[in-house]
Amino acid sequence: MGSCIAIARLGIHQIREEYIFDKTICILEEIQQNIHGKQYLFHDQFTAADLTLTALIQPLRIVPALFIKYKNIFEYCDRIREQHDPKEFEDSYAERLLKHHRQKRQSSPYQLIFRNII
């Protein structure tokens, strides 16, 4: 339900498919600027917005260029999960594989080209 509210509020459902990536980048840029130096999205109070961001950002972890460029947002969401998730904080099997792959993988020239596009 929280994701439905976020989608409606941000107007994502009204965006043509080819503009969704651009809208996502704009939203990530805004979030990255706003979370700098804050404990939560709205200063010192945990809200549903923090929870919603943490849930919605998770699928973007698998996009290397986004993960690198917006690492602060992903670290912020990890911190929120550690502090407020009722289950013990543990990465899923897919997340552990992804971390392992990122640690051992070397940069390729194609990766640099893709980073420059974003």
XYZ file of C-alpha atoms in Angstrom:
118
model
C 0.000 0.000 0.000
C 2.820 2.418 0.842
C 4.325 1.941 -2.598
C 0.941 2.695 -4.214
C 0.771 5.974 -2.302
C 4.318 6.868 -3.342
C 3.594 6.036 -6.983
C 0.418 8.128 -6.977
C 2.003 11.021 -5.097
C 5.048 11.188 -7.360
C 2.876 10.796 -10.430
C 4.898 7.851 -11.713
C 1.769 6.069 -12.992
C 1.106 9.011 -15.345
C 4.554 8.983 -16.950
C 5.101 7.385 -20.318
C 7.326 4.352 -20.173
C 10.341 5.978 -21.833
C 10.427 8.727 -19.201
C 10.282 6.501 -16.128
C 14.071 6.083 -16.010
C 14.562 9.863 -16.209
C 11.971 10.431 -13.478
C 13.664 7.807 -11.306
C 17.026 9.560 -11.706
C 15.452 12.924 -10.790
C 13.897 11.416 -7.672
C 17.174 9.750 -6.650
C 19.055 13.033 -7.129
C 16.550 14.868 -4.945
C 16.684 12.210 -2.234
C 20.480 12.165 -2.266
C 20.576 15.935 -1.729
C 17.946 15.799 1.011
C 19.370 12.983 3.141
C 22.838 14.479 3.462
C 23.505 14.918 7.173
C 20.049 13.812 8.293
C 19.127 10.888 10.459
C 15.805 10.467 8.635
C 14.091 11.974 5.588
C 12.178 14.356 7.847
C 14.976 15.463 10.196
C 14.971 13.438 13.423
C 11.688 11.554 13.126
C 11.214 8.132 11.558
C 8.186 8.205 9.232
C 6.435 6.033 6.677
C 8.450 7.881 4.024
C 11.664 6.302 5.351
C 10.056 2.885 5.325
C 8.648 3.366 1.816
C 11.977 4.558 0.416
C 13.743 1.580 1.953
C 11.288 -0.834 0.329
C 11.150 0.841 -3.087
C 14.908 1.350 -3.492
C 15.740 -2.332 -2.954
C 15.249 -3.512 -6.585
C 17.597 -0.787 -7.855
C 20.550 -2.394 -6.039
C 21.131 -4.714 -8.981
C 21.850 -1.828 -11.381
C 25.606 -1.267 -10.924
C 25.695 2.330 -12.172
C 22.820 3.370 -9.906
C 24.284 1.527 -6.936
C 27.624 3.297 -7.364
C 26.240 6.768 -8.040
C 23.631 6.663 -5.260
C 25.570 4.601 -2.740
C 24.682 7.088 0.023
C 20.984 6.347 -0.471
C 21.544 2.588 -0.338
C 23.672 2.944 2.813
C 20.972 5.154 4.337
C 18.344 2.489 3.598
C 20.567 -0.231 5.076
C 20.857 1.839 8.256
C 17.069 2.287 8.390
C 16.592 -1.470 7.978
C 19.119 -2.204 10.710
C 17.413 0.165 13.149
C 13.744 -0.464 12.396
C 13.292 -3.891 10.820
C 11.683 -6.221 13.384
C 13.556 -9.170 11.882
C 17.266 -9.402 12.414
C 19.047 -7.510 9.642
C 20.392 -10.051 7.188
C 20.938 -9.750 3.473
C 19.004 -12.096 1.246
C 20.843 -14.773 -0.695
C 20.646 -12.644 -3.853
C 22.085 -9.613 -2.034
C 24.971 -11.697 -0.651
C 25.759 -12.982 -4.163
C 25.628 -9.446 -5.531
C 28.001 -8.136 -2.839
C 30.399 -11.007 -3.478
C 30.274 -10.355 -7.223
C 30.925 -6.618 -6.749
C 33.906 -7.268 -4.503
C 35.699 -9.595 -6.902
C 34.674 -8.001 -10.213
C 37.023 -5.604 -11.944
C 35.866 -2.521 -13.811
C 35.406 -2.830 -17.538
C 35.476 -0.047 -20.140
C 31.774 -0.680 -20.832
C 30.942 -0.002 -17.207
C 32.633 3.399 -17.425
C 30.633 4.276 -20.537
C 27.360 3.350 -18.810
C 28.284 5.393 -15.716
C 28.873 8.459 -17.879
C 25.429 8.099 -19.440
C 23.785 8.245 -16.026
